[in-house]
Short mmCIF file of C-alpha atoms and ligand atoms in Angstrom, two decimals:
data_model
loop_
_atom_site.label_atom_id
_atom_site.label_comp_id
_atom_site.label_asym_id
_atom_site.label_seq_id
_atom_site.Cartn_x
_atom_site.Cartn_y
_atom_site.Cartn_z
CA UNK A 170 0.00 0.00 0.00
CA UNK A 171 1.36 3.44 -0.70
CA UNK A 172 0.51 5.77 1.50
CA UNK A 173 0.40 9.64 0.92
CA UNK A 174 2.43 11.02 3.31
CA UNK A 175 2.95 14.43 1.48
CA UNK A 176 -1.08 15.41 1.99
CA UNK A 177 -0.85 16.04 5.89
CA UNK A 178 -1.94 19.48 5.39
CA UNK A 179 -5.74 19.71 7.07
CA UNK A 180 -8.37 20.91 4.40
CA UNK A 181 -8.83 24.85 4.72
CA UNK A 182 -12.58 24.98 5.44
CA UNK A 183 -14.72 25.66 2.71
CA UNK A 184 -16.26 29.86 2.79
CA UNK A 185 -19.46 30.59 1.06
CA UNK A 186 -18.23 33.29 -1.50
CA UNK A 187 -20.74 36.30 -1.95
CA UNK A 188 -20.05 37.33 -5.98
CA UNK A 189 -21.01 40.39 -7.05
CA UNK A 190 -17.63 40.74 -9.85
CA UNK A 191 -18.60 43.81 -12.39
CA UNK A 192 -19.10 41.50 -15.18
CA UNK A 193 -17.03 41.93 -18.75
CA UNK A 194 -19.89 44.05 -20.35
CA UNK A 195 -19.85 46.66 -17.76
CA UNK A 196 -16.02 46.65 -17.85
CA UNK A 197 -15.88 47.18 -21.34
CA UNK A 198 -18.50 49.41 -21.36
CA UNK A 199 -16.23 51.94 -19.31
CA UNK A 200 -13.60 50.87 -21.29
CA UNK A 201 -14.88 52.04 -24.09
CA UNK A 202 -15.64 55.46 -22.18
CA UNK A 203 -12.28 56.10 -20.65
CA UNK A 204 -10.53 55.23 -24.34
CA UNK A 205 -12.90 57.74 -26.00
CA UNK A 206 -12.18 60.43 -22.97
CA UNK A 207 -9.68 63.42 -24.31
CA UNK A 208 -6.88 62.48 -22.26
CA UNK A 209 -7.54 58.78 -22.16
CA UNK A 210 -8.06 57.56 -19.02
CA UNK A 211 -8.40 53.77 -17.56
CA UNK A 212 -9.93 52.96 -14.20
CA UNK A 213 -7.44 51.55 -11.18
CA UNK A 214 -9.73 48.64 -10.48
CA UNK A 215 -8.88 46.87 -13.82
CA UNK A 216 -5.19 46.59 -12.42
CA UNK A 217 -6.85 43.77 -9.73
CA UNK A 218 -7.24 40.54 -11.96
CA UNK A 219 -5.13 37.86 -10.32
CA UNK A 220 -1.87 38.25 -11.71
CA UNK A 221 -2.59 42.23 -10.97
CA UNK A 222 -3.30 41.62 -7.49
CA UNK A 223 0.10 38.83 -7.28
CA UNK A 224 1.49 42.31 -8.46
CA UNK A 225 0.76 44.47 -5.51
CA UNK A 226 1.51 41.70 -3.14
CA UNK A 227 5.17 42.09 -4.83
CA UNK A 228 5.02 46.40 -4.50
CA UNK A 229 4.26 46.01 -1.11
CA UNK A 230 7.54 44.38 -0.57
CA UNK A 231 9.54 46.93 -2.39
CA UNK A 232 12.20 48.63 -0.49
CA UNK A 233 10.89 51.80 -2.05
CA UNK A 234 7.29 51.29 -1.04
CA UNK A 235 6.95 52.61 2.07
CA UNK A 236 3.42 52.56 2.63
CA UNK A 237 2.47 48.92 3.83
CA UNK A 238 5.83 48.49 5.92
CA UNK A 239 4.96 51.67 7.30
CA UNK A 240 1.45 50.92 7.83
CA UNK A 241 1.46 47.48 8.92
CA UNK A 242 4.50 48.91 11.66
CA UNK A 243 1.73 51.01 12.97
CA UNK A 244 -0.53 48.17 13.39
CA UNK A 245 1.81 46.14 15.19
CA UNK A 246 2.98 49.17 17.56
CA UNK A 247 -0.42 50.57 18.30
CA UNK A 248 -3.00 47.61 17.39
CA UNK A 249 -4.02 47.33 21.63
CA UNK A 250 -4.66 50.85 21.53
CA UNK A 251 -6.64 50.83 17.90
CA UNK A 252 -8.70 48.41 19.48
CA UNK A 253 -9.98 50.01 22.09
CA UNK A 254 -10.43 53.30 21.04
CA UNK A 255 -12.54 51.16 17.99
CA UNK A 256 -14.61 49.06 20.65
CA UNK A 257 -14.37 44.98 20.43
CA UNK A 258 -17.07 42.89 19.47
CA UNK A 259 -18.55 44.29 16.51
CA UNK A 260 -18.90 43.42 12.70
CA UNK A 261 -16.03 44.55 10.41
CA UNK A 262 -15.88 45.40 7.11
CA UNK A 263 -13.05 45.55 5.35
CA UNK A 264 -12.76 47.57 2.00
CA UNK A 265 -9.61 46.39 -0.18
CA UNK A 266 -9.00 43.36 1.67
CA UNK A 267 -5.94 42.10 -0.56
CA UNK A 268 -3.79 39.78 0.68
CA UNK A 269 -5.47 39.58 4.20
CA UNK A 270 -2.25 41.06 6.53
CA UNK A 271 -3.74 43.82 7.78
CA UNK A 272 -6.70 42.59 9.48
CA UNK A 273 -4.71 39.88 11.46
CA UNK A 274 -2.49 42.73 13.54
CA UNK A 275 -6.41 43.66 14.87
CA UNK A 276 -8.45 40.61 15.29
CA UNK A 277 -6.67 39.58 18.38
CA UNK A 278 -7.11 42.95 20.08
CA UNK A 279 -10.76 43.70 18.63
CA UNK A 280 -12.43 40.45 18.85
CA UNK A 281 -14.63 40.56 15.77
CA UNK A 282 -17.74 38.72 15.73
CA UNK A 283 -18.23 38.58 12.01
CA UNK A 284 -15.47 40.14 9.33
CA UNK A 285 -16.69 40.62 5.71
CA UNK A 286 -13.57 41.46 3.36
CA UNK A 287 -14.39 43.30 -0.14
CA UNK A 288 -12.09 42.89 -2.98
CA UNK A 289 -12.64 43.03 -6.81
CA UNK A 290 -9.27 40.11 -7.34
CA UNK A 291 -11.93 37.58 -6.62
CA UNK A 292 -9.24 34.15 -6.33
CA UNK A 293 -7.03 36.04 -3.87
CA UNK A 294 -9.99 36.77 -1.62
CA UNK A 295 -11.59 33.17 -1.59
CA UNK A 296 -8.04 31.94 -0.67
CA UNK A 297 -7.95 34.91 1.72
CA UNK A 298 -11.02 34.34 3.46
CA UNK A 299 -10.57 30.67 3.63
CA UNK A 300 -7.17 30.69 5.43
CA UNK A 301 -8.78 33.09 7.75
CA UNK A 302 -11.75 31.51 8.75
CA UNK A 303 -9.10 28.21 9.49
CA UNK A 304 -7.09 30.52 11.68
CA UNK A 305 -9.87 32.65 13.65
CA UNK A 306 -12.64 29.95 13.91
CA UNK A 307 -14.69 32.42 16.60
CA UNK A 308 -15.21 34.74 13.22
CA UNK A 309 -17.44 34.56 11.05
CA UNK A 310 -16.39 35.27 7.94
CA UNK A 311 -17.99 36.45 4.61
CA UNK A 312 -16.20 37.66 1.26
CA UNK A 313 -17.38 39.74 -0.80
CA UNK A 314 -15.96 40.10 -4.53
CA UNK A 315 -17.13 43.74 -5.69
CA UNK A 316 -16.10 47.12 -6.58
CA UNK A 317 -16.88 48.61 -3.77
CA UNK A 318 -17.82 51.90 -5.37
CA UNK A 319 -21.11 50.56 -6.25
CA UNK A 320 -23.88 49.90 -4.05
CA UNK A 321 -23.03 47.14 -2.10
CA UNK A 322 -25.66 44.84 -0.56
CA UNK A 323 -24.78 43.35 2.63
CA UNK A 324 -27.62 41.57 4.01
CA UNK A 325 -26.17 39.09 6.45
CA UNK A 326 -25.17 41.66 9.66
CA UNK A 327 -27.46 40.67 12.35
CA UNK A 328 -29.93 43.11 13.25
CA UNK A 329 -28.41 45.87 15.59
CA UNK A 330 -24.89 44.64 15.68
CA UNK A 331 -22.32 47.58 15.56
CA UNK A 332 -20.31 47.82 12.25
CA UNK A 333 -16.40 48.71 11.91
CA UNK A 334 -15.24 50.11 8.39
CA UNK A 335 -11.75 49.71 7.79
CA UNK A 336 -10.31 50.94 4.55
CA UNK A 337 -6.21 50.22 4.86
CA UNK A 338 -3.83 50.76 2.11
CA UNK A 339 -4.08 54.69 1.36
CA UNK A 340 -6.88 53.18 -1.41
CA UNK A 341 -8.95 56.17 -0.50
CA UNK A 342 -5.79 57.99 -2.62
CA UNK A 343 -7.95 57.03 -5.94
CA UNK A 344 -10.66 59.18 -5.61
CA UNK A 345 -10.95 62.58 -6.81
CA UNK A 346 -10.99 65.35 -3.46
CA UNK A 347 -14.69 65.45 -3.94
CA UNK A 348 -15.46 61.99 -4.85
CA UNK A 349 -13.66 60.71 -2.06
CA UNK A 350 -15.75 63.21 0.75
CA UNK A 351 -19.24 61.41 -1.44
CA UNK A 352 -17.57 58.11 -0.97
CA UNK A 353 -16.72 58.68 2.98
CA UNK A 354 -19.95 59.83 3.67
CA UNK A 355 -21.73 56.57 2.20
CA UNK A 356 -19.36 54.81 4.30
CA UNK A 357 -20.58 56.69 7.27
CA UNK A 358 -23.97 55.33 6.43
CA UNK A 359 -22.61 51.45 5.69
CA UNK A 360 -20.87 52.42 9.60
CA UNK A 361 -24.30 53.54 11.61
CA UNK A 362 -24.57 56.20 13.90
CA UNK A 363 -22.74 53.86 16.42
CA UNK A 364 -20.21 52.39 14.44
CA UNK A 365 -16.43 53.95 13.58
CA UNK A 366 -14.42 53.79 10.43
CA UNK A 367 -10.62 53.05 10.44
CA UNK A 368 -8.99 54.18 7.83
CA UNK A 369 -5.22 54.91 6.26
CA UNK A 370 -3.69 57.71 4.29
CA UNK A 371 -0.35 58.83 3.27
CA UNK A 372 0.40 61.24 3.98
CA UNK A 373 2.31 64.77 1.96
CA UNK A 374 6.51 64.29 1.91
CA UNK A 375 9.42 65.12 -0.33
CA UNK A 376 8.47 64.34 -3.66
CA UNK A 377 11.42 61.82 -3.98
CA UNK A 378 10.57 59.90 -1.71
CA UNK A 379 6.95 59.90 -3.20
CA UNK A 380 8.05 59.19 -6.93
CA UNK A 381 10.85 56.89 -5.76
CA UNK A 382 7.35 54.33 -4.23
CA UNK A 383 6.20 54.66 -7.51
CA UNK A 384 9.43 54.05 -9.82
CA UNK A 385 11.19 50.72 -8.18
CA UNK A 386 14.47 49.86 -9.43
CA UNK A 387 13.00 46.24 -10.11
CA UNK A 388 10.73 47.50 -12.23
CA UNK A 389 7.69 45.95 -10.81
CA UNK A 390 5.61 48.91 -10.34
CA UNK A 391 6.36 49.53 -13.78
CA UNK A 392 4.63 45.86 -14.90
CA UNK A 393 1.80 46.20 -12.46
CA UNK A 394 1.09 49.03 -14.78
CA UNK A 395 1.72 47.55 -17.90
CA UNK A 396 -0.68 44.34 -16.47
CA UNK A 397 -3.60 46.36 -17.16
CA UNK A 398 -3.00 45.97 -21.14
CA UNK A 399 -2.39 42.38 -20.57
CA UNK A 400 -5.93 42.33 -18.83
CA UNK A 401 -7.65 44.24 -21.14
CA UNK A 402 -6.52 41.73 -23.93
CA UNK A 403 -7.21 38.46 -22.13
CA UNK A 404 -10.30 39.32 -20.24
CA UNK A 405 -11.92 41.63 -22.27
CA UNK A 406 -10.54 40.28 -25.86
CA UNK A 407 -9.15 43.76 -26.66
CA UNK A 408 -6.23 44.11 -29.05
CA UNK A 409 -3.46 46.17 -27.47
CA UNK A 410 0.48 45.79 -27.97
CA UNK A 411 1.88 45.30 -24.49
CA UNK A 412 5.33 46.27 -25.68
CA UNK A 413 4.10 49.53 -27.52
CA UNK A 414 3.61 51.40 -24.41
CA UNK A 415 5.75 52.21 -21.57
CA UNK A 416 5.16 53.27 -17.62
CA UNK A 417 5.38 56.65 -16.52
CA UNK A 418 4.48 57.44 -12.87
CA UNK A 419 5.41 61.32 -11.16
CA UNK A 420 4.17 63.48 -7.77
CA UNK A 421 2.28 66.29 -9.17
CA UNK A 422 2.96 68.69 -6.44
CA UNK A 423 -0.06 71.10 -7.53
CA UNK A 424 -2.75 68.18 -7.34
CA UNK A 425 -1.03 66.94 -4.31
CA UNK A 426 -0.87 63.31 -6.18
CA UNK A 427 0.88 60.65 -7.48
CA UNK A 428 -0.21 60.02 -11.24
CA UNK A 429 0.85 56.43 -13.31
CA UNK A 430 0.31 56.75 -17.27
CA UNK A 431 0.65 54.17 -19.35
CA UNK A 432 3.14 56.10 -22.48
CA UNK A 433 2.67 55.29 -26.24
CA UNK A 434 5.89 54.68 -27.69
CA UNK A 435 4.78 54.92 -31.36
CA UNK A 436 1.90 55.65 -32.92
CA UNK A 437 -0.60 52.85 -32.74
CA UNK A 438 -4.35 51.50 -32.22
CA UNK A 439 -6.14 49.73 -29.64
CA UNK A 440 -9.16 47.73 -30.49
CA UNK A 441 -11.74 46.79 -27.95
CA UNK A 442 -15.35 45.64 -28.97
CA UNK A 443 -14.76 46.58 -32.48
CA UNK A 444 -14.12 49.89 -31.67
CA UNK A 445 -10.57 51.41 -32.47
CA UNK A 446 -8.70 54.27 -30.54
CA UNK A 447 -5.70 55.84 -32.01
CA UNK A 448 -2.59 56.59 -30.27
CA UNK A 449 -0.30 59.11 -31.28
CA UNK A 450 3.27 58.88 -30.07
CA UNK A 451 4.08 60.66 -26.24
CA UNK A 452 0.28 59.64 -26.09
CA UNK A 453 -0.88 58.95 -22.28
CA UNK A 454 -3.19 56.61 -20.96
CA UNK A 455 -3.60 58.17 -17.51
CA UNK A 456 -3.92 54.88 -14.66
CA UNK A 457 -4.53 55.58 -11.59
CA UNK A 458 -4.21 58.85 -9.36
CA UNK A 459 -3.00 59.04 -5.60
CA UNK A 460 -3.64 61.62 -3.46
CA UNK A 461 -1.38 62.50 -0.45
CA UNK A 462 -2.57 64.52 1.83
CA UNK A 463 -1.50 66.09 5.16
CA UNK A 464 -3.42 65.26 8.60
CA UNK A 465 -5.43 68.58 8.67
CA UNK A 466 -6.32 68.29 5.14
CA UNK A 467 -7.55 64.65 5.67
CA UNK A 468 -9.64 65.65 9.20
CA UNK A 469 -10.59 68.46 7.46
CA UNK A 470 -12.13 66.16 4.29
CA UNK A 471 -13.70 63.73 6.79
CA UNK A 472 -15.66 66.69 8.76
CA UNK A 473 -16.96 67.52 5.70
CA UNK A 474 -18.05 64.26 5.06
CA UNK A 475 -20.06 64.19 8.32
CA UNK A 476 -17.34 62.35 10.48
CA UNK A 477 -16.27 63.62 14.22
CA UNK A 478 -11.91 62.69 14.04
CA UNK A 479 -11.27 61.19 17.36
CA UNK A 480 -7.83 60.03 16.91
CA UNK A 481 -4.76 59.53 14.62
CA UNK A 482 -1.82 57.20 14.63
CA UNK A 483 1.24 57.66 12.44
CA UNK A 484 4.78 56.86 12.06
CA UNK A 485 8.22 58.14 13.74
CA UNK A 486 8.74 59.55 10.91
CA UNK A 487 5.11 60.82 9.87
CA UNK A 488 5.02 58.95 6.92
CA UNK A 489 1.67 57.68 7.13
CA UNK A 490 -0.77 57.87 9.42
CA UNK A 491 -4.06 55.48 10.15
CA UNK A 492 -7.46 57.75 11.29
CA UNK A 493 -10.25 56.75 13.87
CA UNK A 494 -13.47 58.80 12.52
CA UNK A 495 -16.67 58.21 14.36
CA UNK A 496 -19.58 59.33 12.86
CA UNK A 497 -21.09 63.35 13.61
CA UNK A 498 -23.61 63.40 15.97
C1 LIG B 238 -3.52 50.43 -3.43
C2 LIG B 238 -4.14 52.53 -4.35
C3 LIG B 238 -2.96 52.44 -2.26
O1 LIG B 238 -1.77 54.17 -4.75
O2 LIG B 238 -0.08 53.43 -3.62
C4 LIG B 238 0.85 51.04 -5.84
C5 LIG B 238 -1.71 51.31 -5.65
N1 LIG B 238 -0.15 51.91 -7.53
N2 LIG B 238 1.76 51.32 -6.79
C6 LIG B 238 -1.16 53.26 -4.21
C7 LIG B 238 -0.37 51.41 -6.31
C8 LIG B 238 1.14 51.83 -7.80
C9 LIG B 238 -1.73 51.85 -4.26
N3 LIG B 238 -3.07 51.80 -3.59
#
């Protein structure tokens, strides 16, 4: 008899995925729009498929990428005190949930009941959320695969439980000023007049240190960029010429934000649902945006979006800093 001595690993339990994934036709549909837009203009959630989000795992270990070392040091030196200023026993929600790290410097300290992670990279989450649910077995646990800029529906919080918001990462750094005060406020809502939102942003620095985050010597930055061609083509059948382009990312100091292109170096044509956009050469597909902003400007953005700032956490260095915002009263 042979036995298989290899398979001593215990089965990660299975989690009941919630899938609400844009589906191709809506992607392309905006697409379509952003191609058409004078300057062209793609939307950062298309950089998440999985080899996108295997991407950002990589930037986040970039000795030039200061923001998750940074942030996750944070976590690790102040996580008792998060906690309590957040209140244990609640239902989190977690907006961006990635590879998972994060949310396992707080669990300990704030004792979720129930944690429901939201990501659009729908493989890394189910993994996510599985390994979770084997490792904190008092959670309950229930992924979500959306883009959370839509109107989510999350109907499984038991009636009157208190609701956490956490939104890690500096993600908040994609929206526009003004979208991102709209965006706060509907989390305020999602939160309840009782509940709190944590949430990170990085914060305004020399611009080399800003640009150097988003120019790695290894280039991966520069790929994760580049990826969302590669998507485009596989997922959405587009024809694009990976090599024809090149990645261009730079701190404009006016804007107070970090903005990745995607350069054309020739001129050229992409195709996507029989539609063709021309490219002249120099032409810019702009990516992604990333706002910086300093503590005041943030507090200042979250009053206006109906939140009370109770307390802030941030580096030695004041690289970064991680907000506790509690609903106006
Ligand atoms: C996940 C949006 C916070 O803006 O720093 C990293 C994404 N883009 N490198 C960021 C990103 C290029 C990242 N966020």
């Amino acid at each position: 008899m042979i036995r298989n001595t290899h398979n001593t690993q215990p089965a990660l339990p299975e989690v009941h995925l919630h899938d609400f994934h844009p589906s191709p036709a809506s992607l392309i549909s905006e697409v379509l729009e952003g191609l058409a837009a004078t300057p062209k203009v793609l939307p950062p959630k298309l950089f998440y498929d999985h080899r996108g989000a295997e991407l950002f795992e990589r930037i986040c270990e970039l000795p030039e990428y200061y923001l998750t070392r940074t942030e996750i040091g944070i976590l690790e030196s102040r996580g008792t005190e998060i906690a309590a200023a957040m209140g244990t026993g609640a239902c989190m929600v977690e907006l961006g949930s990635g590879a998972g790290a994060k949310v396992r410097l707080l669990f300990d300290h704030l004792r979720p009941t129930m944690y429901v992670p939201i990501d659009i990279a729908r493989l890394q989450l189910q993994s996510v959320a599985r390994e979770l649910a084997n490792d904190y077995p008092w959670i309950e646990v229930h992924p979500v695969c959306a883009d959370y800029c839509r109107p989510l529906h999350l109907e499984f919080f038991p009636p009157g439980a208190r609701r956490l918001v956490y939104f890690p990462g500096s993600t908040l750094g994609n929206f526009e000023p003004a979208q991102a005060a709209a965006f706060l406020a509907n989390l305020r809502d999602l939160a309840g007049a009782d509940g709190a939102l944590l949430i990170s942003i990085d914060l305004k620095k020399e611009t080399r240190r800003i640009e150097g985050a988003y120019n790695d010597a290894a280039g991966v930055t520069a790929e994760f960029n580049l990826n969302m061609l590669a998507r485009l083509r596989h997922d959405l059948g587009a024809e694009v010429n990976l090599d024809g382009f090149r990645h261009r990312a730079f701190y404009n100091l006016e804007a107070g934000r970090v903005e990745m292109h995607l350069i054309s170096r020739r001129p050229q044509a992409i195709v996507v649902d029989d539609r063709t956009f021309h490219l002249e050469e120099g032409e810019t597909i702009h990516t992604e945006n990333s706002y910086k902003y300093s503590i005041g400007e943030f507090q200042d953005l979250a009053q206006r979006a109906g939140y009370r700032p109770v307390r802030v956490w941030t580096d030695p260095e004041e690289l970064f800093s991680i907000h506790l915002l509690k609903p106006e009263t």
